[in-house]
CSV table of C-alpha atoms in Angstrom, one decimal:
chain,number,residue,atom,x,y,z
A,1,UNK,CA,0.0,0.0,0.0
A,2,UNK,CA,1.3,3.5,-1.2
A,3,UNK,CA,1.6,5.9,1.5
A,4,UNK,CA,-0.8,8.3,-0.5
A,5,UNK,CA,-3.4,5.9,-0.2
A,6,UNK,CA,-3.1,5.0,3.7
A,7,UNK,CA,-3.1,8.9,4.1
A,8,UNK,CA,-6.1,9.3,2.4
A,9,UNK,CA,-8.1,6.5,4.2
A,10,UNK,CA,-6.6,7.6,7.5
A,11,UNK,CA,-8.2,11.0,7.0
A,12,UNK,CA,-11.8,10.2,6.2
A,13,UNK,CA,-11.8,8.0,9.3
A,14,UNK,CA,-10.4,10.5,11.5
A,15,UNK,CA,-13.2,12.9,10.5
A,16,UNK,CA,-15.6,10.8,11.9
A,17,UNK,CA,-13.4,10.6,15.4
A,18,UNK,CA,-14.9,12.6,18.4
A,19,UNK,CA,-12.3,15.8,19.4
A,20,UNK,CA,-9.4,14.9,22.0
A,21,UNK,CA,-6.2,16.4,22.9
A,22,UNK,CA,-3.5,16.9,20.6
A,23,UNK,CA,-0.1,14.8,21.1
A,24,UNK,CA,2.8,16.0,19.7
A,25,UNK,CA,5.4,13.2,19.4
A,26,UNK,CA,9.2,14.2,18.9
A,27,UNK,CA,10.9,11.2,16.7
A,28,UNK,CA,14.9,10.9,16.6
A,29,UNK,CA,16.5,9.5,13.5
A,30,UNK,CA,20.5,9.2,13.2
A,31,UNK,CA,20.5,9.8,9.6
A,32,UNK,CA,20.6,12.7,7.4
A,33,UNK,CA,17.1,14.8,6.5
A,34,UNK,CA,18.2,13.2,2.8
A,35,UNK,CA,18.7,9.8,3.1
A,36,UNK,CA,15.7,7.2,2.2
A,37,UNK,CA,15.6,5.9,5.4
A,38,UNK,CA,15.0,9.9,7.0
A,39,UNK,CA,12.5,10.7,4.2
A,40,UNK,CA,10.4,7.6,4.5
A,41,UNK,CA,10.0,8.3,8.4
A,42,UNK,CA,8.8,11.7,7.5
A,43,UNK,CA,6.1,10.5,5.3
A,44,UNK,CA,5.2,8.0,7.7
A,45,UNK,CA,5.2,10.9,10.2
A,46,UNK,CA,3.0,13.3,7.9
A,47,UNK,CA,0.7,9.8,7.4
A,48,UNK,CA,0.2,9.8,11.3
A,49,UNK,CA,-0.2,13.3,11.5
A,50,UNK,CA,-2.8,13.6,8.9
A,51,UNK,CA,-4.4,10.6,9.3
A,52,UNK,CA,-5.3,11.1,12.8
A,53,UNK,CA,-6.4,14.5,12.5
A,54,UNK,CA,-3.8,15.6,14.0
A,55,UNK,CA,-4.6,14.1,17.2
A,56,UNK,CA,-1.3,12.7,16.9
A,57,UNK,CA,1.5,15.0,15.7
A,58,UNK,CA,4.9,13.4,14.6
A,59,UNK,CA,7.6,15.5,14.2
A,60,UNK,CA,11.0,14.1,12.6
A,61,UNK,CA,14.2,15.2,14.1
A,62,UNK,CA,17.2,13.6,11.6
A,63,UNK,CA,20.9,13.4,11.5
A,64,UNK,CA,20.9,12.6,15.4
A,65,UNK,CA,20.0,16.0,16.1
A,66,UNK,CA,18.1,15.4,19.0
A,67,UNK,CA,19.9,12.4,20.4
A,68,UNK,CA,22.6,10.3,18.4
A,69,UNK,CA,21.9,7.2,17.0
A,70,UNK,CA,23.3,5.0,20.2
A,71,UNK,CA,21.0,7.2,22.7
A,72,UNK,CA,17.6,6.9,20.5
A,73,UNK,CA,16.7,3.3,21.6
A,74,UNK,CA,17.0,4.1,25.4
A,75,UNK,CA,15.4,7.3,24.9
A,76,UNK,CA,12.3,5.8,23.5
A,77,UNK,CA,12.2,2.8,26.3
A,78,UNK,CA,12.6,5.5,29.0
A,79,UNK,CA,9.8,7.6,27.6
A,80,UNK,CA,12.6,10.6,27.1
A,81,UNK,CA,10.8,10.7,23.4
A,82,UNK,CA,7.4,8.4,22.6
A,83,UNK,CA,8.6,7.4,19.1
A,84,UNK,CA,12.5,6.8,16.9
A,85,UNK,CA,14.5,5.1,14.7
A,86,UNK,CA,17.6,2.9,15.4
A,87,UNK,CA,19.7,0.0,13.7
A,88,UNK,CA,18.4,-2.5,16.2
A,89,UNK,CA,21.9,-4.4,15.2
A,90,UNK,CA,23.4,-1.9,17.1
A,91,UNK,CA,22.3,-3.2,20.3
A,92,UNK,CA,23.6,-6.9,20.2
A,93,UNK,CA,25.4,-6.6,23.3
A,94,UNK,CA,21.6,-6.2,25.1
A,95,UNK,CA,20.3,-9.5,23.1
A,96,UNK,CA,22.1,-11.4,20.5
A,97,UNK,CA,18.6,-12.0,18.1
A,98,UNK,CA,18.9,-8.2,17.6
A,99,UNK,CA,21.8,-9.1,14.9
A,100,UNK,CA,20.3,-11.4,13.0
A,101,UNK,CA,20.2,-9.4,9.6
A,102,UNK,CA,24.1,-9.0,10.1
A,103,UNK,CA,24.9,-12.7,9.7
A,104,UNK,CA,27.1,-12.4,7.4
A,105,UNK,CA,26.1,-14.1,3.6
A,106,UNK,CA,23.0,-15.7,4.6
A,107,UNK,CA,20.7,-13.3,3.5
A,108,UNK,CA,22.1,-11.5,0.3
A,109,UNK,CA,19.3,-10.2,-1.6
A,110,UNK,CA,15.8,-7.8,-0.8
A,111,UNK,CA,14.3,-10.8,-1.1
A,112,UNK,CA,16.1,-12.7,1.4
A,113,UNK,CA,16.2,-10.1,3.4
A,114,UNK,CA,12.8,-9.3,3.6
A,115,UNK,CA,11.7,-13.0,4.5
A,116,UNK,CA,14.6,-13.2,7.0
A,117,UNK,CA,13.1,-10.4,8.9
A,118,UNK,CA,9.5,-12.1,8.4
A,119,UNK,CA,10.8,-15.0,10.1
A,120,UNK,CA,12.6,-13.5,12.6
A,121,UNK,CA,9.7,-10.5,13.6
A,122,UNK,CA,8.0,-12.3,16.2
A,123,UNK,CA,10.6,-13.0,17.9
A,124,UNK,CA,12.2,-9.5,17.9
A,125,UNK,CA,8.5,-8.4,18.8
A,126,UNK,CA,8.7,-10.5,22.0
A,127,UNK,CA,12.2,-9.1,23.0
A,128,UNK,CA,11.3,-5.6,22.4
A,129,UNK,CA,8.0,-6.0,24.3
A,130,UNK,CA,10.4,-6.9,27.3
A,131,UNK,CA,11.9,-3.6,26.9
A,132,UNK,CA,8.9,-1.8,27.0
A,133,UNK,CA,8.8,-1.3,23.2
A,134,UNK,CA,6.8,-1.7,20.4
A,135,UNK,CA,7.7,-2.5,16.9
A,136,UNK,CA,6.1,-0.6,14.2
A,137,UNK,CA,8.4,-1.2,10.8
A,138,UNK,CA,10.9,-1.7,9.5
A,139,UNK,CA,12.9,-1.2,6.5
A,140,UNK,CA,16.5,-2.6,4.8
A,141,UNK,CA,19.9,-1.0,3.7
A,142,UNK,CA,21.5,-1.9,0.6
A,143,UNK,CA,23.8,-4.7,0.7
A,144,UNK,CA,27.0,-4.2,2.4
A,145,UNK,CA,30.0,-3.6,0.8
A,146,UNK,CA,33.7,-2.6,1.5
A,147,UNK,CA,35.0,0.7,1.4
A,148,UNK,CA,39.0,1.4,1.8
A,149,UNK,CA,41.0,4.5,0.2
A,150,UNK,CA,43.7,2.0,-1.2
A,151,UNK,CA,43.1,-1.0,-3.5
A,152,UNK,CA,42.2,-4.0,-1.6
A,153,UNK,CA,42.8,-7.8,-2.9
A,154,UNK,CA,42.9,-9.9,-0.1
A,155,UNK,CA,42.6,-10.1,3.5
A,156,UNK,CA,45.7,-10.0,3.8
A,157,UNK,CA,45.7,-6.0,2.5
A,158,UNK,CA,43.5,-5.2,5.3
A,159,UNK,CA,45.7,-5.5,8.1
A,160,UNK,CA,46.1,-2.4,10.5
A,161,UNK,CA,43.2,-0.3,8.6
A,162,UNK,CA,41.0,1.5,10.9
A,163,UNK,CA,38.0,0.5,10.5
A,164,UNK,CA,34.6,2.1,11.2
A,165,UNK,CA,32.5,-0.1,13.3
A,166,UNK,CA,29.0,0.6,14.1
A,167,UNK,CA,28.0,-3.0,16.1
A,168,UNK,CA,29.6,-5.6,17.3
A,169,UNK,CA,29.6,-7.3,13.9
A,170,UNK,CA,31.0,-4.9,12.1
A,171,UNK,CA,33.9,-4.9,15.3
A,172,UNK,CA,34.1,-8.7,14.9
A,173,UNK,CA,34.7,-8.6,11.4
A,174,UNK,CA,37.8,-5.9,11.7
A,175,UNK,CA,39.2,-8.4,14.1
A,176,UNK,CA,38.7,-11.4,11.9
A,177,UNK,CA,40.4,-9.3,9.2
A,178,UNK,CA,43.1,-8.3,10.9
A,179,UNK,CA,41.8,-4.5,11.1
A,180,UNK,CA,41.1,-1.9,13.7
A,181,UNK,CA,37.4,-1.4,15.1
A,182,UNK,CA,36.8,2.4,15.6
A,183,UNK,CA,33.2,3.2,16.9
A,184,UNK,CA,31.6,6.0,14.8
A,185,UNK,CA,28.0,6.9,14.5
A,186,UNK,CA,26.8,7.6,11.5
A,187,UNK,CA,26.4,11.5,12.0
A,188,UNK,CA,29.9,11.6,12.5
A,189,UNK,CA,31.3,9.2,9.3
A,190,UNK,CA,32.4,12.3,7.2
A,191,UNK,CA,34.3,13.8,9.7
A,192,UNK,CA,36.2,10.4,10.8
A,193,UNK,CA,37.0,10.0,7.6
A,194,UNK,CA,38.8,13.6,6.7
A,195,UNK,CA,40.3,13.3,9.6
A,196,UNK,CA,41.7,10.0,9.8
A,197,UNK,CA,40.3,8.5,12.6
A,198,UNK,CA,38.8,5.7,10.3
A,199,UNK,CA,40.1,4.3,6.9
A,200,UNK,CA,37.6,1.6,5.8
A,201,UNK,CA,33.9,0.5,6.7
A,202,UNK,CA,31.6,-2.2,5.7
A,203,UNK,CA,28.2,0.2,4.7
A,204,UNK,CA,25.7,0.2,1.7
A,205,UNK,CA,26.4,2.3,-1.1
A,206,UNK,CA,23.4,4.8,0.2
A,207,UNK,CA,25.5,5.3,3.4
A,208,UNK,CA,28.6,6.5,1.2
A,209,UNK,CA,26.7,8.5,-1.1
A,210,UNK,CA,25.2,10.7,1.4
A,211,UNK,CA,28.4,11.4,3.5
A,212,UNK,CA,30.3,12.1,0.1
A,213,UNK,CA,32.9,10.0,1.4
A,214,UNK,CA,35.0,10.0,-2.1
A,215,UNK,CA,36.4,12.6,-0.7
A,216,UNK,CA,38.7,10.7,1.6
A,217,UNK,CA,38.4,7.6,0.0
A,218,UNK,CA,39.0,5.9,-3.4
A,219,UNK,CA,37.5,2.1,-3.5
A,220,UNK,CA,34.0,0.5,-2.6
A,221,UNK,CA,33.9,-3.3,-3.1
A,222,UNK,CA,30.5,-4.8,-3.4
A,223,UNK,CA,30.3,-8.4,-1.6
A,224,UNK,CA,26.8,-8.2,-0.4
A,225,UNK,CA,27.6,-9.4,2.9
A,226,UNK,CA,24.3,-8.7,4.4
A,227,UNK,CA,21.3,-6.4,4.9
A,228,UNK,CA,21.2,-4.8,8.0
A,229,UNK,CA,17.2,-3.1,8.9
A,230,UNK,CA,16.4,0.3,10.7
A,231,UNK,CA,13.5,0.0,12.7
A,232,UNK,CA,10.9,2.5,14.0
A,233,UNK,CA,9.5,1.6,17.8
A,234,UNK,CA,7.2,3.3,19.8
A,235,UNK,CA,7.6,3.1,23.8
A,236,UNK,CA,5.0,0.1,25.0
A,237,UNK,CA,3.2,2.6,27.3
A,238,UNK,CA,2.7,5.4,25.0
A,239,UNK,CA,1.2,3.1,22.6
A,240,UNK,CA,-0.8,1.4,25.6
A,241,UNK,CA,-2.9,5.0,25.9
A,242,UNK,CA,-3.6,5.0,22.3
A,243,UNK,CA,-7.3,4.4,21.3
A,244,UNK,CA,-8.4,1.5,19.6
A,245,UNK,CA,-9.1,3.9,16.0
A,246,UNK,CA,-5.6,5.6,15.8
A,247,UNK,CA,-3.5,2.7,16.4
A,248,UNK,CA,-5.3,1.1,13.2
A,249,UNK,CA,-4.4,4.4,11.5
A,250,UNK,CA,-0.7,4.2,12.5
A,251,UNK,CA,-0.6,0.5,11.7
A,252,UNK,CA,-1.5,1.1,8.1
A,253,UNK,CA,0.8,4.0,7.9
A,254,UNK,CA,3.5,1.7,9.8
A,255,UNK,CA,2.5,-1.0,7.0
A,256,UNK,CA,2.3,1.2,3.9
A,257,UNK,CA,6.0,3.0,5.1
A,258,UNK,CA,7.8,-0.7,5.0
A,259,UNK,CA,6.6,-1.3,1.6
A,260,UNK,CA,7.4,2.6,0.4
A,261,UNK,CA,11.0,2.2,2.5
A,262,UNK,CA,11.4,-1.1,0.6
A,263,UNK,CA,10.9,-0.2,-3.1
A,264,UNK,CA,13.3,3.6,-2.1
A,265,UNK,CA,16.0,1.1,-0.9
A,266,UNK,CA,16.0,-0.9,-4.0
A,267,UNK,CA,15.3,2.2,-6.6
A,268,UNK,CA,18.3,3.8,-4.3
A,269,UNK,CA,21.0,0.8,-4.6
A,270,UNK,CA,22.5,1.2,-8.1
A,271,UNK,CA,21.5,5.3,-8.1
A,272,UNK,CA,24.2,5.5,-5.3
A,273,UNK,CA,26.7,3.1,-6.6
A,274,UNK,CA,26.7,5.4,-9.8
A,275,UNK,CA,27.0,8.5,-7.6
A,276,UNK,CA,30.0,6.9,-5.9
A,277,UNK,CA,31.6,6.8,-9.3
A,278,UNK,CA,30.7,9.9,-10.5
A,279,UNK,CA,32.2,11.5,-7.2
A,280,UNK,CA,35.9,9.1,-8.6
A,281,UNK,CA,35.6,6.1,-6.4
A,282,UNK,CA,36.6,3.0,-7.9
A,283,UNK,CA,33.3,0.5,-7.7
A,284,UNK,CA,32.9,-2.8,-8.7
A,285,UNK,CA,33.1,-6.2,-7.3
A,286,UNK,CA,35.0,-8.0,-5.0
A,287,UNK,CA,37.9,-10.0,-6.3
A,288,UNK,CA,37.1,-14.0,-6.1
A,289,UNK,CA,40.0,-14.3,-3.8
A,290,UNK,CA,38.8,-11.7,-2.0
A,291,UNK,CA,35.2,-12.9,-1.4
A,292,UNK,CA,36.4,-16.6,-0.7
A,293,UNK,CA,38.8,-14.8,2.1
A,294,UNK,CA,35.7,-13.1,3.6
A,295,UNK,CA,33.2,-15.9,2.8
A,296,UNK,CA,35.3,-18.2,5.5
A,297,UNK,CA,35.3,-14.9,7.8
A,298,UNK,CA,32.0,-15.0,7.8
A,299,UNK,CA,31.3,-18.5,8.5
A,300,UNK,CA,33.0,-17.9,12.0
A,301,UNK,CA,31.1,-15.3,12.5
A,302,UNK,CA,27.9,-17.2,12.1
A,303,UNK,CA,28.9,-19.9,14.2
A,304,UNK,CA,30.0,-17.8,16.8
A,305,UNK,CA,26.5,-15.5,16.7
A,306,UNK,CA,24.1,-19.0,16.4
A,307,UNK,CA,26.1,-19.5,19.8
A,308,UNK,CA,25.1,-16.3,21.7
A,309,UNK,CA,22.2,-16.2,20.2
A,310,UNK,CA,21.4,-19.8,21.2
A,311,UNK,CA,18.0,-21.4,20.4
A,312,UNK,CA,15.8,-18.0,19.7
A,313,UNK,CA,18.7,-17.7,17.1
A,314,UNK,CA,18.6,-21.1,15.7
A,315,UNK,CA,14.6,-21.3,15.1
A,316,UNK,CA,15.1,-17.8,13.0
A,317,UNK,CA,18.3,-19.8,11.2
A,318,UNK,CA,16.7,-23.1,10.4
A,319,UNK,CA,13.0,-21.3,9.4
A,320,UNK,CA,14.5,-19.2,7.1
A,321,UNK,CA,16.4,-22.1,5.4
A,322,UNK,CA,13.5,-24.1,5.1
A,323,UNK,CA,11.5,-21.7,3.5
A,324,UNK,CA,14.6,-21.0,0.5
């Protein structure tokens, strides 16, 4: 369902709701107003808006200008703001399920990805409801590929880089690869980068594009090593007081945002692989070497997630294979 058409549905039914107070909800995003992930939030925010009449106001803060992108999930469980945006991957040290969509080459394609996180929604639903939040949508990244500001044929090429990490994945991998894990939000990637803090990072091409980071680096490698999800919650008890009539309304907005977020992320993947050329990076594909390096890399990495995430993570493992 097109956003359009939620909107316009949500409206006519919130003309026939009786008058209450106005609530104005504040909603952090750690991305820039421009990227796909920031603009589909803010049509799912005018959707609300609109939709209920504006019994519910949404107002978008992006590029972590209310809170950064590691504050946002806390801020939303403690009530500090009702409603956000975070890379749920981000907080695998809390629960290891959290990373599922970061297992690295099991889920390569939209279409993997988007029954991967079918599979694995109920169960993220019943650990999020145990931190007093409630899962609205959510929507994928690109596939992930390489970027390094030197030409880059092995693992071996990789050792001592700093390396921007933005989970403990992404950390894992730099250590697998002989690299160095640098935390950096994605507000700050630009700045890391001119600066020399970071060297390399493992992002989709829509990441790269919007922090023009050919200028500082030179090479993006595309090994579709997974496809990591941004989701939007909304704190358990905030969504507890909502009546019955509005929740439907931001369900279908919720709904009709996954499916718009979806069809940006795929129209966006080879738009910003072109722009990363046009800015004078070199882009193409992985070396075979190269990929069969990582491949093995990433098999550790499985086995060692299927282990901390332990049974929750081996029912979403085994499902998903049995339905490809």
């Amino acid at each position: 369902m097109k956003l359009k058409t939620t909107l316009t549905v949500a409206a006519t039914t919130a003309l026939a709701l009786p008058a209450v107070a106005a609530e104005n909800w504040d909603m952090p995003l750690a991305y820039s107003a421009s990227n796909y992930h920031s603009e589909n939030a803010a049509g799912f925010a005018e959707c609300v808006t609109e939709g209920t009449g504006g019994e519910i106001s949404i107002t978008t803060h992006p590029g972590g200008s209310l809170f950064g992108g590691a504050d946002i999930k806390r801020a939303i469980q403690t009530g500090q703001v009702p409603i956000g945006e975070r890379l749920l991957s981000a907080h695998a040290n809390e629960d290891a399920v959290f990373s599922y969509d970061n297992v690295p080459f099991l889920a390569t394609s939209f279409e993997d990805a988007e029954k991967l996180a079918e599979i694995a929604r109920p169960t993220i639903e019943k650990v999020l409801a145990e931190q007093n939040l409630t899962l609205l949508y959510s929507v994928p990244w690109p596939p992930q590929g390489l970027y390094f500001k030197k030409e880059v044929n092995s693992v071996a090429d990789m050792e001592g880089v700093k390396f921007r990490s933005y989970n403990s994945t992404t950390a894992r991998l730099a250590e697998l690869t002989g690299m160095l894990p640098v935390t950096i939000e994605a507000a700050e990637i630009s700045q890391a980068f001119a600066t020399g803090v970071a060297e390399s990072m493992i992002s989709s091409g829509a990441t790269g594009y919007d922090r023009k980071v050919w200028e500082s680096l030179t090479h993006f490698y595309e090994v579709n090593a997974w496809l990591p999800r941004n989701s939007v919650m909304v704190n358990s008890e905030v969504w507890a007081g909502v009546s019955d009539a509005n929740k439907e309304i931001i369900t279908g907005c919720a709904d009709a945002a996954a499916a718009a977020g979806l069809e940006k992320a795929i129209g966006y993947t080879q738009f910003t692989m072109d722009g990363l050329a046009d800015g004078g990076m070199t882009v193409g594909p992985a070396g075979d070497g190269l990929v069969e390096e990582l491949k093995g890399v990433g098999e550790t990495m499985a086995a060692e997630w299927l282990e901390t995430a332990g049974e929750e993570g081996a029912a979403i493992i085994d499902a998903y294979k049995a339905a490809n």
